[in-house]
Coordinates of C-alpha atoms in Angstrom, one line a residue:
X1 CA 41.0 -41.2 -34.4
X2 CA 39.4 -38.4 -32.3
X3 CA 35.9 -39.3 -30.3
X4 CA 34.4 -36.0 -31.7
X5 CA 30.7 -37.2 -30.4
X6 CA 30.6 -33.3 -28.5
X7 CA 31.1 -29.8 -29.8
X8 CA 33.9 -29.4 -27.8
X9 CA 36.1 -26.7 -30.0
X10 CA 39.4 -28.7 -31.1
X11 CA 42.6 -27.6 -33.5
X12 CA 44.1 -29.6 -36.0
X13 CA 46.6 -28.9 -38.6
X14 CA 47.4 -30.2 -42.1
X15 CA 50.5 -29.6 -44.1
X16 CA 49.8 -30.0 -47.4
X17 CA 52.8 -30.0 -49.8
X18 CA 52.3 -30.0 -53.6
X19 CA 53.6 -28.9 -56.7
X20 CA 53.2 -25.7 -56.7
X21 CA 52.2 -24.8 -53.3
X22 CA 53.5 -25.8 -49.5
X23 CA 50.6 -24.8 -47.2
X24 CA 50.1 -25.1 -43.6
X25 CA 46.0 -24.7 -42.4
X26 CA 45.0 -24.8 -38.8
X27 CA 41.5 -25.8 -38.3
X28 CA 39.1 -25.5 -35.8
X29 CA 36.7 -28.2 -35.2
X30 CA 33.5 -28.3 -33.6
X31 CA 32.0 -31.6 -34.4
X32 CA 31.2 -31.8 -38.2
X33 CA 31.8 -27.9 -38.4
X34 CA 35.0 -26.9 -39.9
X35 CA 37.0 -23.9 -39.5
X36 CA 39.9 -22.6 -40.6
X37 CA 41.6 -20.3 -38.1
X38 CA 45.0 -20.1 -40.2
X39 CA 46.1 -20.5 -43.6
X40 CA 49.7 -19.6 -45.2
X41 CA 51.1 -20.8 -48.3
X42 CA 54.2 -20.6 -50.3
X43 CA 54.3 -20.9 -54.0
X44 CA 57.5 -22.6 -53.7
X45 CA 57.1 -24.6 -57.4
X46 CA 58.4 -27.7 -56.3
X47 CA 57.2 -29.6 -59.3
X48 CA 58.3 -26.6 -61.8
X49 CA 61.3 -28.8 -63.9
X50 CA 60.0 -32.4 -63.3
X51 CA 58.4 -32.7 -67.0
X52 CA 61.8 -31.1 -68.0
X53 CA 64.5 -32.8 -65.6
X54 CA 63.0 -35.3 -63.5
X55 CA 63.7 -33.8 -60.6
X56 CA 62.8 -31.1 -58.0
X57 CA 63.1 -27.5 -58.8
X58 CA 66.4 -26.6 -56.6
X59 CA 65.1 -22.9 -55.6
X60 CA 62.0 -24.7 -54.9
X61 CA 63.1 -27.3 -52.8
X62 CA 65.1 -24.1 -50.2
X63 CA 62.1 -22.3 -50.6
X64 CA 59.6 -25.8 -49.4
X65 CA 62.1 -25.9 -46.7
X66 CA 62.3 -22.7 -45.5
X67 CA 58.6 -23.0 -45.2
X68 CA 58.2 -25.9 -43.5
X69 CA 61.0 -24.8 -41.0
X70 CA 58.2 -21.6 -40.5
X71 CA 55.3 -24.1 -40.3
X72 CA 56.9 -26.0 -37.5
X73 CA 57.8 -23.3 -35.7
X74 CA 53.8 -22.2 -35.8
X75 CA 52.6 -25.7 -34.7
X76 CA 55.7 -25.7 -31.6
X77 CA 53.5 -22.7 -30.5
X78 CA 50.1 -23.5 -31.4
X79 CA 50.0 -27.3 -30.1
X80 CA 46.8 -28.7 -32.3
X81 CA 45.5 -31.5 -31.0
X82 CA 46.6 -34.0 -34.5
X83 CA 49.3 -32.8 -37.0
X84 CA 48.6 -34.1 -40.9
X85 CA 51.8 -33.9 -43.1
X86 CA 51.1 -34.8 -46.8
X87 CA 52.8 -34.4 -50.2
X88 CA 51.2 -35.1 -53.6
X89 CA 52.6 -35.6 -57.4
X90 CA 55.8 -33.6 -57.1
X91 CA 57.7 -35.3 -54.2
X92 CA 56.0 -38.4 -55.3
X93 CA 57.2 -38.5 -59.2
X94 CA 60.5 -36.7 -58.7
X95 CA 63.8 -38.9 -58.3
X96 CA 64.9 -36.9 -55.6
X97 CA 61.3 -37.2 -53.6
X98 CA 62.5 -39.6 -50.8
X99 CA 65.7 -37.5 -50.5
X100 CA 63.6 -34.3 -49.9
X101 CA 61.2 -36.3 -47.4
X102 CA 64.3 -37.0 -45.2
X103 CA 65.9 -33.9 -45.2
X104 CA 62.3 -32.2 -43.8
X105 CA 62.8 -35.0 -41.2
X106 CA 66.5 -34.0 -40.3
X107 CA 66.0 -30.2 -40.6
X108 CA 62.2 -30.1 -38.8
X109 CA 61.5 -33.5 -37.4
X110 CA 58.5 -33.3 -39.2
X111 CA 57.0 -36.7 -41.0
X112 CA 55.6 -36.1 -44.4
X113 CA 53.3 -39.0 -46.1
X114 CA 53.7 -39.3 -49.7
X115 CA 50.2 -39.8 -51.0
X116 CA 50.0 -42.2 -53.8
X117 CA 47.7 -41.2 -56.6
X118 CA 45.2 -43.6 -56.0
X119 CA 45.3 -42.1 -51.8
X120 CA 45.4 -38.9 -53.6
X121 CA 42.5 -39.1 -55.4
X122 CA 40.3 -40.4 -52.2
X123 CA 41.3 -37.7 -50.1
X124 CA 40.5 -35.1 -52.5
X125 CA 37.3 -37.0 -53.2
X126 CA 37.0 -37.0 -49.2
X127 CA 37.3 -33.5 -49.1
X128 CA 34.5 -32.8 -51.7
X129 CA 32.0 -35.2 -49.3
X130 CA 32.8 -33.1 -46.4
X131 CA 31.7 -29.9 -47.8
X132 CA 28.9 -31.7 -50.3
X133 CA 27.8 -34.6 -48.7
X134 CA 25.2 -35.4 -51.6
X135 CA 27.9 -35.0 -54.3
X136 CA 27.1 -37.4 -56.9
X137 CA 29.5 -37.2 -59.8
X138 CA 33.0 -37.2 -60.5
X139 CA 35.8 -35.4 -58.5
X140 CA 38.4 -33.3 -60.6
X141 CA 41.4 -32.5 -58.4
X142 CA 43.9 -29.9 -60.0
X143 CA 47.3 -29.4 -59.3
X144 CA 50.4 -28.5 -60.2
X145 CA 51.6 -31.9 -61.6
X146 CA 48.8 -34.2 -62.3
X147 CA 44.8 -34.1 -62.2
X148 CA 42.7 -36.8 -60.3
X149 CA 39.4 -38.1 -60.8
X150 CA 37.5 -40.0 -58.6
X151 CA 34.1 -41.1 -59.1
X152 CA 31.5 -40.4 -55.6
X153 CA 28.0 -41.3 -55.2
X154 CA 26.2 -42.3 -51.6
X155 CA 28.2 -40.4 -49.8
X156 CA 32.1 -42.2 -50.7
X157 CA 34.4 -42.6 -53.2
X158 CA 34.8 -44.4 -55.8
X159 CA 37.6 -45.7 -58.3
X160 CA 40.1 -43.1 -58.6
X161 CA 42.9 -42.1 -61.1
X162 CA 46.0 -39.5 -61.6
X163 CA 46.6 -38.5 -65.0
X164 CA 49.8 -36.3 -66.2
X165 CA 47.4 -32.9 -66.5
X166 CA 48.9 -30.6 -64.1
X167 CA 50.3 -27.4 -65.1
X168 CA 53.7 -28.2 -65.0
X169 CA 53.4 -31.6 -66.7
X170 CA 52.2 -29.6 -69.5
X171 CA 54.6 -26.8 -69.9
X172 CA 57.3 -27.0 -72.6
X173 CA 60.8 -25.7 -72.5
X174 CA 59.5 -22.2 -73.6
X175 CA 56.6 -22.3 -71.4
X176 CA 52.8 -22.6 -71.5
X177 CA 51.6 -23.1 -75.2
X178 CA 48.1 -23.3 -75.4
X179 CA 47.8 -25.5 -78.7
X180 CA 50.2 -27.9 -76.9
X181 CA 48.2 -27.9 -74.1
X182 CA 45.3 -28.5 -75.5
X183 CA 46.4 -31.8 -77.6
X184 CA 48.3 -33.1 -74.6
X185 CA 45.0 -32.8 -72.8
X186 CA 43.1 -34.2 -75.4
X187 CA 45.9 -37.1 -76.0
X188 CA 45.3 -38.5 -71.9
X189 CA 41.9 -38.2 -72.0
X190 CA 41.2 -39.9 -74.9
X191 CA 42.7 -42.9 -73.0
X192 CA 41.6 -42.9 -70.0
X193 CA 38.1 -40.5 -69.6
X194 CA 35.3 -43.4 -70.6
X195 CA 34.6 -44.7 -67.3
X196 CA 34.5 -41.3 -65.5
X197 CA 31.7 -40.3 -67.6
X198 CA 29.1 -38.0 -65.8
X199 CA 26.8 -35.0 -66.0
X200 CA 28.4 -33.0 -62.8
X201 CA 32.5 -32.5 -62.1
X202 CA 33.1 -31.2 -58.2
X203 CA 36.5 -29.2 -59.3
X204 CA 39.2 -28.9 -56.7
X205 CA 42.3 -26.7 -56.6
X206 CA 43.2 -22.6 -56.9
X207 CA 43.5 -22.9 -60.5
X208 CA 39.8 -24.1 -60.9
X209 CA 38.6 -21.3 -57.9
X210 CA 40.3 -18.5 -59.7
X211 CA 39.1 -19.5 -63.1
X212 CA 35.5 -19.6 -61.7
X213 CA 35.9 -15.9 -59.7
X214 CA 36.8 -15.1 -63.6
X215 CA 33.4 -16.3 -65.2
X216 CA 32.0 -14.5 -62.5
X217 CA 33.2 -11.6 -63.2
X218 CA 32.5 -12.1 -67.0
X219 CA 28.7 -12.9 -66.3
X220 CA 28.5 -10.4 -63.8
X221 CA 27.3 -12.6 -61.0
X222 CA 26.6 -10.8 -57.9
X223 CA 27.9 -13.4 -55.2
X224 CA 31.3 -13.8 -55.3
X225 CA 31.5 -16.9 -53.1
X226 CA 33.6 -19.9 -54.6
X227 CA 32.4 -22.9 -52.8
X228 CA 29.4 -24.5 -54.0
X229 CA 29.0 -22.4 -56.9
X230 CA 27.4 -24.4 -60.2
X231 CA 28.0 -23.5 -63.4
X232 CA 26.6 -24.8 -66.2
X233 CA 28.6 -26.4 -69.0
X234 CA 28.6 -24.0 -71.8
X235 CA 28.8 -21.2 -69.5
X236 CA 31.9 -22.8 -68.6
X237 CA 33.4 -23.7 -71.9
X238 CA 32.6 -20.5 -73.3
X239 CA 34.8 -19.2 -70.4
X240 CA 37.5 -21.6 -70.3
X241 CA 38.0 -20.7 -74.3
X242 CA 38.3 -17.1 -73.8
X243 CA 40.6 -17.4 -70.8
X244 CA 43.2 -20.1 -72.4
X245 CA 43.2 -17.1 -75.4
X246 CA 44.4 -14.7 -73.0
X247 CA 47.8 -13.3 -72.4
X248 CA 49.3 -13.2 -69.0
X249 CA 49.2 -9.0 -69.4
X250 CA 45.4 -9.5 -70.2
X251 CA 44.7 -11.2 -67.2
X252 CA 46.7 -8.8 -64.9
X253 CA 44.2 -6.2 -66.1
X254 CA 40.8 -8.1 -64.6
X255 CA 40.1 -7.6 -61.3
X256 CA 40.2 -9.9 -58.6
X257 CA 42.4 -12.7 -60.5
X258 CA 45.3 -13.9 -57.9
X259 CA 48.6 -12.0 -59.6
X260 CA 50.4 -15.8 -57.9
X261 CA 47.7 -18.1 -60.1
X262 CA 48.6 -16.3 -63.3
X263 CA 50.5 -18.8 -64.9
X264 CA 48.3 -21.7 -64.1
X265 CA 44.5 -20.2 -65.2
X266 CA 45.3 -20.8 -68.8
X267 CA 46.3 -24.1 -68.4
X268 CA 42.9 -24.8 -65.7
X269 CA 41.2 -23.5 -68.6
X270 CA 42.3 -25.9 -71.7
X271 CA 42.0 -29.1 -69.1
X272 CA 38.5 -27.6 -68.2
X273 CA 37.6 -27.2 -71.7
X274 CA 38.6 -30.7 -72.6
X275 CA 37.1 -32.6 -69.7
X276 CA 33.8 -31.1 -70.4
X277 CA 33.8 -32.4 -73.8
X278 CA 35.0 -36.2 -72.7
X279 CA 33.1 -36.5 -69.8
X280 CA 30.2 -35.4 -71.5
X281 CA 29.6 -32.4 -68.2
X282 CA 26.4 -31.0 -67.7
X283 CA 27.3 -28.6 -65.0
X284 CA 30.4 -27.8 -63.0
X285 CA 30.3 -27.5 -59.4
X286 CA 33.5 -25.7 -57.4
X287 CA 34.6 -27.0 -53.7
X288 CA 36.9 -25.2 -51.8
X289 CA 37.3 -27.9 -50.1
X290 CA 39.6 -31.3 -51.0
X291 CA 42.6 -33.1 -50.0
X292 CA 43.2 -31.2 -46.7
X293 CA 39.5 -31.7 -45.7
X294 CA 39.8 -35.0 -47.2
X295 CA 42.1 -36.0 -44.3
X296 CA 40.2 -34.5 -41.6
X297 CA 37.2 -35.8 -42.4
X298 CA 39.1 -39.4 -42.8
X299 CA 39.9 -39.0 -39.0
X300 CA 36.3 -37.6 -37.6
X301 CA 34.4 -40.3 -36.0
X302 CA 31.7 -42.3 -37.9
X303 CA 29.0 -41.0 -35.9
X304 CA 30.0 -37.4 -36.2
X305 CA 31.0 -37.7 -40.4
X306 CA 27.2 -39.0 -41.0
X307 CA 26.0 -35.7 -39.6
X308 CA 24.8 -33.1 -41.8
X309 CA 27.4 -30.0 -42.5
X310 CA 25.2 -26.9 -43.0
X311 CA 23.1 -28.0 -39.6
X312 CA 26.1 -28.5 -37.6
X313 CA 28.2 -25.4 -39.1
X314 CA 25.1 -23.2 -38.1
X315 CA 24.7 -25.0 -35.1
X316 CA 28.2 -24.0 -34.4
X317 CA 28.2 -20.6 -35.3
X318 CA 24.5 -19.9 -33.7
X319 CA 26.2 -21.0 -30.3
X320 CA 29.3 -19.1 -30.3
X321 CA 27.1 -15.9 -30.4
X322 CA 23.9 -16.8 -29.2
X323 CA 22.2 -17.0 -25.2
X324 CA 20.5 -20.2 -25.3
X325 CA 21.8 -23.8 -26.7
X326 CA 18.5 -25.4 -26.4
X327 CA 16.5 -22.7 -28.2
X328 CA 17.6 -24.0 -32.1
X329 CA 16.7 -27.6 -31.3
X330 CA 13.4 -26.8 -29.5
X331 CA 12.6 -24.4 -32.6
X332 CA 12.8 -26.8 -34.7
X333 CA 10.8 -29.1 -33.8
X334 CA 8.3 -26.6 -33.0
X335 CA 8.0 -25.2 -36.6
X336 CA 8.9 -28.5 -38.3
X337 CA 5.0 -30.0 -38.4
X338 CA 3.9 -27.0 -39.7
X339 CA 6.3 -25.9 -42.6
X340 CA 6.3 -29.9 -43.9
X341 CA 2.8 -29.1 -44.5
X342 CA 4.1 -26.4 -46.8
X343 CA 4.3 -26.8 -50.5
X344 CA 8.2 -27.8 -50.4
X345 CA 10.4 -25.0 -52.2
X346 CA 13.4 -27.1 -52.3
X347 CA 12.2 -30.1 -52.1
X348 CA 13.7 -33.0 -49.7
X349 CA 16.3 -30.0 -48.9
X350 CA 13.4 -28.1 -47.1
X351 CA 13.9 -30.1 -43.8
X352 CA 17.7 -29.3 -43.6
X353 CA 17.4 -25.9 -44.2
X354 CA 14.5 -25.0 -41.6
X355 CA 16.6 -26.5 -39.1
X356 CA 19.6 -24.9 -40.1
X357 CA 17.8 -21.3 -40.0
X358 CA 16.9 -22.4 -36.2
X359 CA 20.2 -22.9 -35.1
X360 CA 20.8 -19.1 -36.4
X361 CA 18.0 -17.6 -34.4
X362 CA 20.1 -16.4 -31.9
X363 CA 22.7 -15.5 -34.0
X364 CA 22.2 -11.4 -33.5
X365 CA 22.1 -11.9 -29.7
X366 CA 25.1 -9.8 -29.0
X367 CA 24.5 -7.2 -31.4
X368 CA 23.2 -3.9 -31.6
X369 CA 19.1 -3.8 -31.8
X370 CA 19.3 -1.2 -34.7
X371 CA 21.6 -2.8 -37.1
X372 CA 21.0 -6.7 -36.6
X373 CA 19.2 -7.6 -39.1
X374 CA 21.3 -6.4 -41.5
X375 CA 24.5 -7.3 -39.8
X376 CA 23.0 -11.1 -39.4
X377 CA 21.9 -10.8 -43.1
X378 CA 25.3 -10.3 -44.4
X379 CA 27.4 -12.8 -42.3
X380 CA 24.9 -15.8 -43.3
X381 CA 25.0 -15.0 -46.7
X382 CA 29.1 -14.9 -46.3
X383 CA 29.4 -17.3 -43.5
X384 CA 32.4 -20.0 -44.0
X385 CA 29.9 -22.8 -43.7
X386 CA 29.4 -26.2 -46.0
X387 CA 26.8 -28.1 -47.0
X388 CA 24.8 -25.2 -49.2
X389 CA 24.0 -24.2 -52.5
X390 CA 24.1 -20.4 -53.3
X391 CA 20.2 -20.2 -53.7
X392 CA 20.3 -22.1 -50.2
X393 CA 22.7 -19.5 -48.9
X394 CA 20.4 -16.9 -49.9
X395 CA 17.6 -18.2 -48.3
X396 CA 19.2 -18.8 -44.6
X397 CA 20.7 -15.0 -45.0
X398 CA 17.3 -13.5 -45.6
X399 CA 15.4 -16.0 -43.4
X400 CA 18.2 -14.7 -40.7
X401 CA 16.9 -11.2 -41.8
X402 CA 13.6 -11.6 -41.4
X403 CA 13.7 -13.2 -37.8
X404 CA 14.8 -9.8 -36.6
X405 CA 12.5 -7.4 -38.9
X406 CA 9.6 -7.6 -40.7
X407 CA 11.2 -4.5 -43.3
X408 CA 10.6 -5.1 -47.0
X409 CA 14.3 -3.4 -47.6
X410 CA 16.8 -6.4 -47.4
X411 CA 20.5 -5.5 -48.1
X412 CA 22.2 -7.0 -51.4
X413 CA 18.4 -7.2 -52.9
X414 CA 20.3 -7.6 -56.3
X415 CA 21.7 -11.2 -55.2
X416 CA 18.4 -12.1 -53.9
X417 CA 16.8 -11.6 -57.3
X418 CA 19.7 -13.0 -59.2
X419 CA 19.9 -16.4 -57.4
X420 CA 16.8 -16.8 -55.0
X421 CA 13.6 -18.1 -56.9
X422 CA 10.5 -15.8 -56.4
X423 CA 8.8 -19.0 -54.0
X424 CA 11.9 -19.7 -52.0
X425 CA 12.1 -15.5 -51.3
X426 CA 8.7 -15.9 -49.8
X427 CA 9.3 -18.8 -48.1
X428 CA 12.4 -17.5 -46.5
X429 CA 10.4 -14.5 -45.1
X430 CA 7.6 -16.8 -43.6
X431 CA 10.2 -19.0 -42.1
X432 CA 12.3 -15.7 -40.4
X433 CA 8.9 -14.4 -39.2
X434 CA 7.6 -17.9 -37.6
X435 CA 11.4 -18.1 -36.2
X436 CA 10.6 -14.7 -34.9
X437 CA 7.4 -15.7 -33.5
X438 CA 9.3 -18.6 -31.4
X439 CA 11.7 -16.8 -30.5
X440 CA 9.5 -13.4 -28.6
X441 CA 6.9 -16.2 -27.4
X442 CA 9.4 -18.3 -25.7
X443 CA 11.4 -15.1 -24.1
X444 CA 14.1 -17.9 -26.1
X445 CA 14.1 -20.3 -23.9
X446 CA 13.6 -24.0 -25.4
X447 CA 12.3 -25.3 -21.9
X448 CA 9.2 -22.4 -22.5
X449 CA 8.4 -23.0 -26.5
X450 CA 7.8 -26.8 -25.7
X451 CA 4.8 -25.4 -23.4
X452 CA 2.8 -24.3 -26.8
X453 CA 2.0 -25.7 -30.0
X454 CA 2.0 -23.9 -34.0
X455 CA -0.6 -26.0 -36.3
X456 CA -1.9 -25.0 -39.8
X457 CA -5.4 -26.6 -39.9
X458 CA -8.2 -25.7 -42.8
X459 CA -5.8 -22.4 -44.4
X460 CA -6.1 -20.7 -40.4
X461 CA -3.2 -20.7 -38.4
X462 CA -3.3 -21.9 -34.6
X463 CA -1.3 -21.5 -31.6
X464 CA -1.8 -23.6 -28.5
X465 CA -0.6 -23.8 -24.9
X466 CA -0.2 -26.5 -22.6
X467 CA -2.5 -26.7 -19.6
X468 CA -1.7 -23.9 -17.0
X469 CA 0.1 -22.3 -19.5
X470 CA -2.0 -19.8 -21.4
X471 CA -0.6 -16.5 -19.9
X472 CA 1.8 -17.3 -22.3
X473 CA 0.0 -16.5 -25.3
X474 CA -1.0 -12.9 -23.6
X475 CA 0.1 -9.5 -25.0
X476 CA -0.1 -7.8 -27.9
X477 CA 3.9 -8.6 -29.1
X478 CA 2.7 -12.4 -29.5
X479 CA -0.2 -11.3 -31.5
X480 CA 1.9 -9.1 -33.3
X481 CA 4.4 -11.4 -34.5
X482 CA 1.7 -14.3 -34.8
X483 CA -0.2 -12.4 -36.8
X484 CA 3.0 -11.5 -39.4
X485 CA 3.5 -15.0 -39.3
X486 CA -0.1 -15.8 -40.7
X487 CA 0.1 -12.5 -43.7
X488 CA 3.5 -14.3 -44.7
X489 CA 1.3 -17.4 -45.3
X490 CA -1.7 -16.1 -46.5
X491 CA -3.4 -17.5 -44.1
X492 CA -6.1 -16.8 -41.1
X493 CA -4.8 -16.5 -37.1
X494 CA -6.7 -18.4 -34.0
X495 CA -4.6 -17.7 -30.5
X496 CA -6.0 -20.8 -28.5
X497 CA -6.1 -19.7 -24.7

């Protein structure tokens, strides 16, 4: 286990080998922040003929080798600081699975864990924590040969299962039949859904992702962003029904659906379809993370895995392009008295996300002065970070906006109005301006904004200095941007010299 108590930038690699896919990811973590620096995967079909034969596909098995003689080769050069090696269903049902293990030891020296189901299940479920640490629900993990659930609530998993509901568990002789499918589905279920029972399923694995980029696409949703993206039940059944109708040249035609993920969408679909009717979903909620982040997450230190995602992540990102480490922190506690006096917009998610928009305040440092704003707007909305809704992702981006204009114009307005509520718009602008505000008073230095207080007393805004320190609150920038703060809140200004 790594003593991540620091930010200290740090690689680690996970080979993940399923059914269908053999993937190597390099990360980068900072902390609780997790990037990924490197991802490649072959669509080897390891678990293709095990309904059929027992037994690992044979082309699949050279091409999983030839892969993982690749991967190894990548990590000789790239030296991460921990190597994970995991397989799943496949090399775990299959009666040639321990033979396959030890030829990858012979041919690559690397180790590879076979996951039970149960460990399955928890790292997936793991995975789902790390990116949504409130996730309270039940975990549906995807994949070629079996599905898992896992029940998580607190923040940790719960009882886990594997059931026979991957893609190529479910494919006949003549291939994918979606009748079949859908009573084979229908058949496990029936047996074994009851105690997993729940209004939201966090769905992991490509199948899932790509089906969701479809009902995107079919209700013309503007933010085409899988992770964290909630959709509601009949939303997603009457998607799931139209896609398991559809022919493989139908789906060629949409664009954006992964040409590689063809043959499994369907089947996603039909399994979709029937756990929404026998868990009794309310909503759907995809991850892009699971099993991989599962393990890394696993092997974080205690301290570091209790820490909040989004805060870190922006943290994280804030500092790699930023001038001043201090200046988020002190931010934050400057503006927090003031903005908790604030009707909340999100409610107990209000704290989280005003400190998250501080750790971005210096996030345009480096950039030109004309095109910031917009620059910053667009890579917050985008940014590869957990721990955030859509609507919350929309309000860091055009709080991020706002801290470097005051301009009524924000870029991708149609998103904005699509998932941001008209309150949390506002909000985001007040919070940008007062960020703002910090920010030009301060020159951004954290040492400097400690020297002056922001209070909200009887509907006028106030703004102190210490002793000694009034000079500070001199020229007619801090008025300026004081002033923006106080039309943002409706509210009256008093500079206190």
């Amino acid at each position: 286990m790594w003593a991540q108590d620091d930010r200290r930038p740090r690689d680690a690699a996970v080979i993940d080998v399923g059914s269908n896919s053999v993937r190597l990811v390099i990360y980068r973590l900072e902390g609780r922040a997790i990037w990924t620096v490197f991802n490649e995967k072959v669509l080897a079909g390891l678990g293709r003929d095990i309904a059929l034969t027992g037994r690992l596909a044979v082309e699949g098995t050279e091409a999983a080798l030839g892969a993982l003689r690749r991967f190894k080769a990548v990590l000789d050069a790239t030296q991460p600081s921990q190597v994970f090696a995991a397989a799943t269903a496949a090399v775990r049902e299959a009666s040639d699975g321990g033979a396959f293990v030890q030829r990858v030891l012979r041919d690559t020296g690397l180790k590879i864990n076979v996951l039970t189901g149960p460990e399955e299940a928890r790292y997936a479920a793991l995975g789902v924590l790390a990116g949504a640490p409130d996730a309270n629900g039940v975990v549906g993990d995807l994949g070629g040969s079996s599905l898992e659930l896992t029940r998580v609530s607190n923040g940790a998993p719960g009882h886990g299962i594997t059931l026979p509901l991957g893609a190529f568990a479910v494919r006949g002789p003549d291939g994918f039949d979606v009748d079949r499918a859908r009573a084979h589905t229908a058949r496990v279920l029936s047996q074994a859904a009851a105690p997993f029972r729940t209004d939201t399923l966090y769905a992991v694995g490509g199948g899932w992702r790509n089906l969701a980029l479809l009902q995107m696409r079919i209700a013309g949703y503007p933010l085409q962003i899988v992770h964290q993206y909630e959709i509601g039940a009949q939303d997603a059944l009457d998607a799931a029904r139209f896609i398991a109708r559809q022919s493989k040249g139908s789906l060629e035609r949409i664009e954006g659906v992964s040409k590689r993920r063809l043959d499994t969408i369907p089947h996603a679909a039909v399994v979709l379809e029937g756990l929404i009717g026998r868990l009794e979903l309310k909503r759907i909620s995809l991850s892009a993370y699971g099993l991989r982040e599962g393990l890394l997450f696993e092997a974080m230190d205690k301290r570091v895995r209790n820490l909040d995602p989004l805060i870190e992540g922006c943290a994280a990102l804030g500092a790699r392009q930023g001038a001043g480490e201090d200046l988020g922190a002190a931010l934050d506690a400057w503006l927090g008295p003031t903005f908790a006096a604030l009707e909340p917009v999100f409610g107990p998610r209000d704290p989280v996300l005003l400190a998250a928009a501080c750790r971005l305040a210096d996030l345009g440092a480096r950039l030109h002065p004309d095109h910031r704003a917009d620059l910053v707007f667009e890579e917050v909305l985008r940014a590869p970070i957990a721990g955030m809704n859509h609507a919350e992702r929309c309000f860091l981006a055009l709080a991020s906006f706002a801290r470097y204009t005051g301009s009524p114009n924000t870029p991708d307005a149609k998103t904005l109005g699509r998932v941001l509520a008209p309150d949390a718009h506002h909000r985001a602008r007040a919070l940008g301006a007062a960020i703002r505000l910090g920010c030009d008073l301060s020159g951004r230095s954290g040492a400097l904004l400690k020297r002056s207080r922001l209070q909200m007393a009887n509907g006028v805004i106030v703004l102190h200095a210490d002793a000694g320190w009034a000079d500070m609150l001199l020229g007619e920038q801090t008025a300026k941007r004081a002033s923006a703060l106080a039309d943002q809140l409706g509210m009256g200004l008093r500079l206190g010299r």
